[in-house]
Amino acid sequence: MYRYIFFDLDGTLTDSKEGILNSLCYAFEKLGKSAPGEDTLIKFIGPPLQETFMELCGFTKEQAFAAVEAFRERYEPIGKFENAAAPGMPELCGRLKEAGYVLALSSSKPEKLCVDICRRFGYTPSLSVIAGSPLHGDHTKADVIRDTFGRLKLSEADRPDILMVGDRKYDVLGAKECGVDCVGVEFFGYAAPGELEEAGAVAVVRSAAELERFILAH
């Protein structure tokens, strides 16, 4: 049975759409570029920002770095709180901790922001570790998951007991690279249809109640 549950943040524990999209529009305007439509902007929710600016907008590495810096100018003081807890998730995390599960955050978002957001939306008491990316760096999802392993002092023998929970293929693929299962969540529709299944999620759930039933049954 799973004992350690690692959660993604954006799109999993919180609905961060408003703050991210507002801050992306700010960044494009600051760089003198037209922002793409919402269908494209939504794809920024989840994966590392610098990589997404390059993949979706054709930015060079230097342009993408400048775009991330501009994004953070607005997101860090304002956008991070234009956010809301995913329905039922703070309560679910509380029940899982009480039942003896060890919960952790494994997010590509800069760790300082993760700490602030988890505190604001009621997750901090349930989490043994809050692991994010360094402010400047190119951490992959797998890097963050491995960092979470280390902070919890887990070993190879613990891998079958770990479950990653996330809403994008990056969560599934990062978990797979680290040798752990991942259940996909479709709370807000940020992943493309079939994305999580194609990446290899062991299950896909659409509510906190469905997620709870899956964890307790496995």
Tab-separated table of N, CA, C and O in Angstrom, residues 16-95:
chain	number	residue	atom	x	y	z
A	16	SER	N	-4.780	27.750	-9.726
A	16	SER	CA	-3.924	28.927	-9.812
A	16	SER	C	-4.093	29.702	-11.110
A	16	SER	O	-3.309	30.603	-11.410
A	17	LYS	N	-5.131	29.384	-11.871
A	17	LYS	CA	-5.292	29.946	-13.218
A	17	LYS	C	-5.266	31.469	-13.233
A	17	LYS	O	-4.525	32.081	-14.009
A	18	GLU	N	-6.056	32.113	-12.403
A	18	GLU	CA	-6.189	33.571	-12.471
A	18	GLU	C	-4.850	34.272	-12.288
A	18	GLU	O	-4.465	35.140	-13.083
A	19	GLY	N	-4.121	33.901	-11.237
A	19	GLY	CA	-2.856	34.576	-10.958
A	19	GLY	C	-1.804	34.316	-12.013
A	19	GLY	O	-1.028	35.212	-12.362
A	20	ILE	N	-1.752	33.087	-12.522
A	20	ILE	CA	-0.754	32.757	-13.538
A	20	ILE	C	-1.057	33.477	-14.843
A	20	ILE	O	-0.174	34.085	-15.463
A	21	LEU	N	-2.306	33.446	-15.291
A	21	LEU	CA	-2.640	34.100	-16.552
A	21	LEU	C	-2.466	35.612	-16.480
A	21	LEU	O	-1.942	36.225	-17.413
A	22	ASN	N	-2.864	36.215	-15.365
A	22	ASN	CA	-2.667	37.665	-15.222
A	22	ASN	C	-1.186	38.032	-15.257
A	22	ASN	O	-0.787	39.038	-15.859
A	23	SER	N	-0.366	37.203	-14.617
A	23	SER	CA	1.068	37.491	-14.561
A	23	SER	C	1.755	37.197	-15.894
A	23	SER	O	2.729	37.878	-16.252
A	24	LEU	N	1.266	36.221	-16.625
A	24	LEU	CA	1.792	35.978	-17.975
A	24	LEU	C	1.498	37.161	-18.886
A	24	LEU	O	2.368	37.613	-19.646
A	25	CYS	N	0.275	37.676	-18.836
A	25	CYS	CA	-0.078	38.831	-19.669
A	25	CYS	C	0.801	40.025	-19.321
A	25	CYS	O	1.249	40.770	-20.216
A	26	TYR	N	1.079	40.210	-18.036
A	26	TYR	CA	1.983	41.273	-17.598
A	26	TYR	C	3.369	41.082	-18.217
A	26	TYR	O	3.994	42.033	-18.707
A	27	ALA	N	3.856	39.831	-18.207
A	27	ALA	CA	5.203	39.558	-18.736
A	27	ALA	C	5.274	39.820	-20.239
A	27	ALA	O	6.234	40.446	-20.723
A	28	PHE	N	4.290	39.366	-20.987
A	28	PHE	CA	4.306	39.606	-22.432
A	28	PHE	C	4.259	41.105	-22.726
A	28	PHE	O	4.980	41.602	-23.603
A	29	GLU	N	3.413	41.834	-21.989
A	29	GLU	CA	3.318	43.279	-22.213
A	29	GLU	C	4.643	43.961	-21.899
A	29	GLU	O	5.094	44.836	-22.648
A	30	LYS	N	5.297	43.550	-20.818
A	30	LYS	CA	6.567	44.174	-20.444
A	30	LYS	C	7.645	43.928	-21.493
A	30	LYS	O	8.507	44.776	-21.731
A	31	LEU	N	7.579	42.746	-22.128
A	31	LEU	CA	8.564	42.421	-23.159
A	31	LEU	C	8.176	42.970	-24.530
A	31	LEU	O	8.886	42.754	-25.515
A	32	GLY	N	7.042	43.673	-24.605
A	32	GLY	CA	6.611	44.254	-25.877
A	32	GLY	C	6.084	43.242	-26.856
A	32	GLY	O	6.135	43.459	-28.076
A	33	LYS	N	5.538	42.136	-26.346
A	33	LYS	CA	5.021	41.082	-27.210
A	33	LYS	C	3.536	40.877	-26.944
A	33	LYS	O	3.040	41.135	-25.843
A	34	SER	N	2.830	40.409	-27.952
A	34	SER	CA	1.406	40.117	-27.793
A	34	SER	C	1.242	38.786	-27.072
A	34	SER	O	1.898	37.795	-27.434
A	35	ALA	N	0.373	38.759	-26.093
A	35	ALA	CA	0.114	37.506	-25.374
A	35	ALA	C	-0.700	36.574	-26.257
A	35	ALA	O	-1.603	37.026	-26.974
A	36	PRO	N	-0.405	35.273	-26.240
A	36	PRO	CA	-1.231	34.315	-26.983
A	36	PRO	C	-2.606	34.187	-26.336
A	36	PRO	O	-2.856	34.736	-25.255
A	37	GLY	N	-3.493	33.457	-26.993
A	37	GLY	CA	-4.832	33.266	-26.465
A	37	GLY	C	-4.845	32.397	-25.221
A	37	GLY	O	-3.850	31.736	-24.879
A	38	GLU	N	-5.994	32.372	-24.541
A	38	GLU	CA	-6.101	31.635	-23.281
A	38	GLU	C	-5.836	30.152	-23.463
A	38	GLU	O	-5.290	29.504	-22.575
A	39	ASP	N	-6.204	29.582	-24.620
A	39	ASP	CA	-5.953	28.158	-24.854
A	39	ASP	C	-4.468	27.833	-24.747
A	39	ASP	O	-4.096	26.741	-24.299
A	40	THR	N	-3.618	28.770	-25.164
A	40	THR	CA	-2.170	28.579	-25.049
A	40	THR	C	-1.682	28.931	-23.653
A	40	THR	O	-0.864	28.203	-23.070
A	41	LEU	N	-2.185	30.005	-23.089
A	41	LEU	CA	-1.731	30.428	-21.764
A	41	LEU	C	-1.985	29.355	-20.711
A	41	LEU	O	-1.177	29.165	-19.804
A	42	ILE	N	-3.096	28.637	-20.834
A	42	ILE	CA	-3.419	27.586	-19.860
A	42	ILE	C	-2.342	26.508	-19.836
A	42	ILE	O	-2.095	25.883	-18.799
A	43	LYS	N	-1.663	26.301	-20.962
A	43	LYS	CA	-0.631	25.269	-21.028
A	43	LYS	C	0.593	25.615	-20.189
A	43	LYS	O	1.449	24.765	-19.946
A	44	PHE	N	0.684	26.865	-19.713
A	44	PHE	CA	1.780	27.257	-18.835
A	44	PHE	C	1.571	26.744	-17.413
A	44	PHE	O	2.499	26.760	-16.606
A	45	ILE	N	0.358	26.330	-17.077
A	45	ILE	CA	0.055	25.919	-15.709
A	45	ILE	C	0.579	24.505	-15.482
A	45	ILE	O	0.080	23.550	-16.075
A	46	GLY	N	1.597	24.384	-14.663
A	46	GLY	CA	2.139	23.058	-14.338
A	46	GLY	C	3.606	22.902	-14.634
A	46	GLY	O	4.416	22.728	-13.717
A	47	PRO	N	4.018	22.981	-15.915
A	47	PRO	CA	5.433	22.730	-16.224
A	47	PRO	C	6.313	23.924	-15.881
A	47	PRO	O	5.813	25.029	-15.617
A	48	PRO	N	7.647	23.727	-15.892
A	48	PRO	CA	8.565	24.841	-15.632
A	48	PRO	C	8.349	25.977	-16.631
A	48	PRO	O	8.234	25.745	-17.844
A	49	LEU	N	8.298	27.200	-16.151
A	49	LEU	CA	7.956	28.338	-16.995
A	49	LEU	C	8.958	28.582	-18.117
A	49	LEU	O	8.580	28.820	-19.266
A	50	GLN	N	10.246	28.568	-17.799
A	50	GLN	CA	11.242	28.896	-18.816
A	50	GLN	C	11.146	27.936	-19.987
A	50	GLN	O	11.171	28.349	-21.159
A	51	GLU	N	11.001	26.662	-19.681
A	51	GLU	CA	10.867	25.645	-20.728
A	51	GLU	C	9.611	25.893	-21.564
A	51	GLU	O	9.620	25.742	-22.793
A	52	THR	N	8.528	26.303	-20.922
A	52	THR	CA	7.264	26.494	-21.636
A	52	THR	C	7.318	27.721	-22.535
A	52	THR	O	6.764	27.713	-23.645
A	53	PHE	N	7.967	28.797	-22.093
A	53	PHE	CA	8.141	29.955	-22.969
A	53	PHE	C	8.899	29.562	-24.241
A	53	PHE	O	8.581	30.044	-25.338
A	54	MET	N	9.886	28.693	-24.123
A	54	MET	CA	10.655	28.273	-25.298
A	54	MET	C	9.832	27.356	-26.194
A	54	MET	O	9.815	27.502	-27.426
A	55	GLU	N	9.110	26.413	-25.583
A	55	GLU	CA	8.363	25.430	-26.364
A	55	GLU	C	7.148	26.039	-27.061
A	55	GLU	O	6.875	25.743	-28.222
A	56	LEU	N	6.412	26.874	-26.356
A	56	LEU	CA	5.144	27.379	-26.892
A	56	LEU	C	5.275	28.695	-27.638
A	56	LEU	O	4.456	28.989	-28.507
A	57	CYS	N	6.290	29.480	-27.301
A	57	CYS	CA	6.408	30.821	-27.876
A	57	CYS	C	7.647	30.996	-28.746
A	57	CYS	O	7.857	32.074	-29.312
A	58	GLY	N	8.478	29.958	-28.822
A	58	GLY	CA	9.668	30.040	-29.651
A	58	GLY	C	10.732	30.970	-29.108
A	58	GLY	O	11.598	31.443	-29.857
A	59	PHE	N	10.700	31.246	-27.801
A	59	PHE	CA	11.690	32.136	-27.199
A	59	PHE	C	13.053	31.448	-27.137
A	59	PHE	O	13.146	30.228	-26.972
A	60	THR	N	14.113	32.243	-27.247
A	60	THR	CA	15.445	31.733	-26.952
A	60	THR	C	15.562	31.541	-25.438
A	60	THR	O	14.707	32.012	-24.669
A	61	LYS	N	16.624	30.904	-25.015
A	61	LYS	CA	16.823	30.703	-23.582
A	61	LYS	C	16.907	32.045	-22.858
A	61	LYS	O	16.356	32.212	-21.763
A	62	GLU	N	17.572	33.021	-23.492
A	62	GLU	CA	17.730	34.335	-22.866
A	62	GLU	C	16.385	35.066	-22.803
A	62	GLU	O	16.057	35.699	-21.784
A	63	GLN	N	15.589	34.984	-23.870
A	63	GLN	CA	14.266	35.608	-23.867
A	63	GLN	C	13.357	34.956	-22.825
A	63	GLN	O	12.599	35.637	-22.132
A	64	ALA	N	13.448	33.641	-22.728
A	64	ALA	CA	12.610	32.928	-21.764
A	64	ALA	C	12.986	33.296	-20.345
A	64	ALA	O	12.111	33.466	-19.486
A	65	PHE	N	14.271	33.463	-20.085
A	65	PHE	CA	14.711	33.872	-18.751
A	65	PHE	C	14.148	35.254	-18.408
A	65	PHE	O	13.645	35.493	-17.311
A	66	ALA	N	14.221	36.184	-19.382
A	66	ALA	CA	13.687	37.531	-19.160
A	66	ALA	C	12.177	37.490	-18.934
A	66	ALA	O	11.634	38.241	-18.110
A	67	ALA	N	11.490	36.597	-19.656
A	67	ALA	CA	10.039	36.474	-19.502
A	67	ALA	C	9.683	35.951	-18.107
A	67	ALA	O	8.722	36.416	-17.486
A	68	VAL	N	10.453	34.994	-17.620
A	68	VAL	CA	10.208	34.460	-16.276
A	68	VAL	C	10.428	35.545	-15.224
A	68	VAL	O	9.646	35.684	-14.267
A	69	GLU	N	11.481	36.334	-15.391
A	69	GLU	CA	11.748	37.415	-14.443
A	69	GLU	C	10.600	38.431	-14.439
A	69	GLU	O	10.170	38.899	-13.372
A	70	ALA	N	10.079	38.754	-15.619
A	70	ALA	CA	8.959	39.692	-15.711
A	70	ALA	C	7.699	39.093	-15.076
A	70	ALA	O	6.959	39.776	-14.362
A	71	PHE	N	7.466	37.814	-15.338
A	71	PHE	CA	6.324	37.122	-14.732
A	71	PHE	C	6.380	37.218	-13.207
A	71	PHE	O	5.386	37.530	-12.547
A	72	ARG	N	7.548	36.990	-12.654
A	72	ARG	CA	7.692	36.970	-11.197
A	72	ARG	C	7.498	38.343	-10.575
A	72	ARG	O	7.116	38.453	-9.402
A	73	GLU	N	7.770	39.401	-11.345
A	73	GLU	CA	7.569	40.757	-10.810
A	73	GLU	C	6.133	40.945	-10.331
A	73	GLU	O	5.887	41.640	-9.337
A	74	ARG	N	5.189	40.354	-11.050
A	74	ARG	CA	3.793	40.480	-10.651
A	74	ARG	C	3.315	39.300	-9.823
A	74	ARG	O	2.537	39.452	-8.880
A	75	TYR	N	3.794	38.109	-10.175
A	75	TYR	CA	3.271	36.906	-9.529
A	75	TYR	C	3.657	36.828	-8.055
A	75	TYR	O	2.839	36.449	-7.212
A	76	GLU	N	4.886	37.175	-7.733
A	76	GLU	CA	5.352	36.997	-6.350
A	76	GLU	C	4.603	37.875	-5.344
A	76	GLU	O	4.209	37.378	-4.287
A	77	PRO	N	4.351	39.149	-5.637
A	77	PRO	CA	3.613	39.936	-4.640
A	77	PRO	C	2.097	39.805	-4.743
A	77	PRO	O	1.393	39.989	-3.753
A	78	ILE	N	1.569	39.498	-5.950
A	78	ILE	CA	0.126	39.573	-6.172
A	78	ILE	C	-0.458	38.247	-6.667
A	78	ILE	O	-1.401	37.701	-6.089
A	79	GLY	N	0.102	37.739	-7.766
A	79	GLY	CA	-0.511	36.617	-8.470
A	79	GLY	C	-0.583	35.326	-7.679
A	79	GLY	O	-1.509	34.533	-7.866
A	80	LYS	N	0.376	35.112	-6.778
A	80	LYS	CA	0.388	33.843	-6.039
A	80	LYS	C	-0.844	33.684	-5.166
A	80	LYS	O	-1.240	32.563	-4.837
A	81	PHE	N	-1.473	34.789	-4.802
A	81	PHE	CA	-2.673	34.720	-3.971
A	81	PHE	C	-3.963	34.894	-4.771
A	81	PHE	O	-5.052	34.861	-4.193
A	82	GLU	N	-3.846	35.122	-6.089
A	82	GLU	CA	-5.019	35.062	-6.975
A	82	GLU	C	-5.233	33.574	-7.278
A	82	GLU	O	-4.941	33.088	-8.355
A	83	ASN	N	-5.732	32.867	-6.327
A	83	ASN	CA	-5.607	31.418	-6.271
A	83	ASN	C	-6.703	30.898	-5.347
A	83	ASN	O	-7.317	31.670	-4.610
A	84	ALA	N	-6.955	29.615	-5.371
A	84	ALA	CA	-7.946	29.021	-4.467
A	84	ALA	C	-7.609	27.561	-4.251
A	84	ALA	O	-7.084	26.893	-5.152
A	85	ALA	N	-7.889	27.059	-3.068
A	85	ALA	CA	-7.683	25.637	-2.804
A	85	ALA	C	-8.607	24.807	-3.687
A	85	ALA	O	-9.762	25.174	-3.919
A	86	ALA	N	-8.105	23.704	-4.196
A	86	ALA	CA	-8.942	22.783	-4.959
A	86	ALA	C	-10.028	22.226	-4.057
A	86	ALA	O	-9.754	21.882	-2.894
A	87	PRO	N	-11.272	22.145	-4.538
A	87	PRO	CA	-12.376	21.700	-3.678
A	87	PRO	C	-12.095	20.372	-2.981
A	87	PRO	O	-11.759	19.373	-3.632
A	88	GLY	N	-12.192	20.390	-1.662
A	88	GLY	CA	-12.041	19.177	-0.865
A	88	GLY	C	-10.629	18.753	-0.573
A	88	GLY	O	-10.413	17.840	0.251
A	89	MET	N	-9.632	19.401	-1.170
A	89	MET	CA	-8.263	18.918	-1.008
A	89	MET	C	-7.632	19.246	0.348
A	89	MET	O	-6.940	18.391	0.914
A	90	PRO	N	-7.835	20.430	0.938
A	90	PRO	CA	-7.270	20.628	2.286
A	90	PRO	C	-7.827	19.629	3.295
A	90	PRO	O	-7.085	19.089	4.128
A	91	GLU	N	-9.120	19.356	3.181
A	91	GLU	CA	-9.740	18.404	4.093
A	91	GLU	C	-9.219	16.986	3.859
A	91	GLU	O	-8.953	16.247	4.826
A	92	LEU	N	-9.050	16.612	2.593
A	92	LEU	CA	-8.508	15.286	2.285
A	92	LEU	C	-7.092	15.142	2.839
A	92	LEU	O	-6.763	14.114	3.448
A	93	CYS	N	-6.264	16.149	2.662
A	93	CYS	CA	-4.895	16.067	3.178
A	93	CYS	C	-4.901	15.900	4.695
A	93	CYS	O	-4.115	15.119	5.250
A	94	GLY	N	-5.800	16.605	5.368
A	94	GLY	CA	-5.901	16.457	6.810
A	94	GLY	C	-6.288	15.051	7.226
A	94	GLY	O	-5.726	14.487	8.178
A	95	ARG	N	-7.240	14.456	6.503
A	95	ARG	CA	-7.664	13.078	6.827
A	95	ARG	C	-6.558	12.073	6.553
A	95	ARG	O	-6.350	11.136	7.339
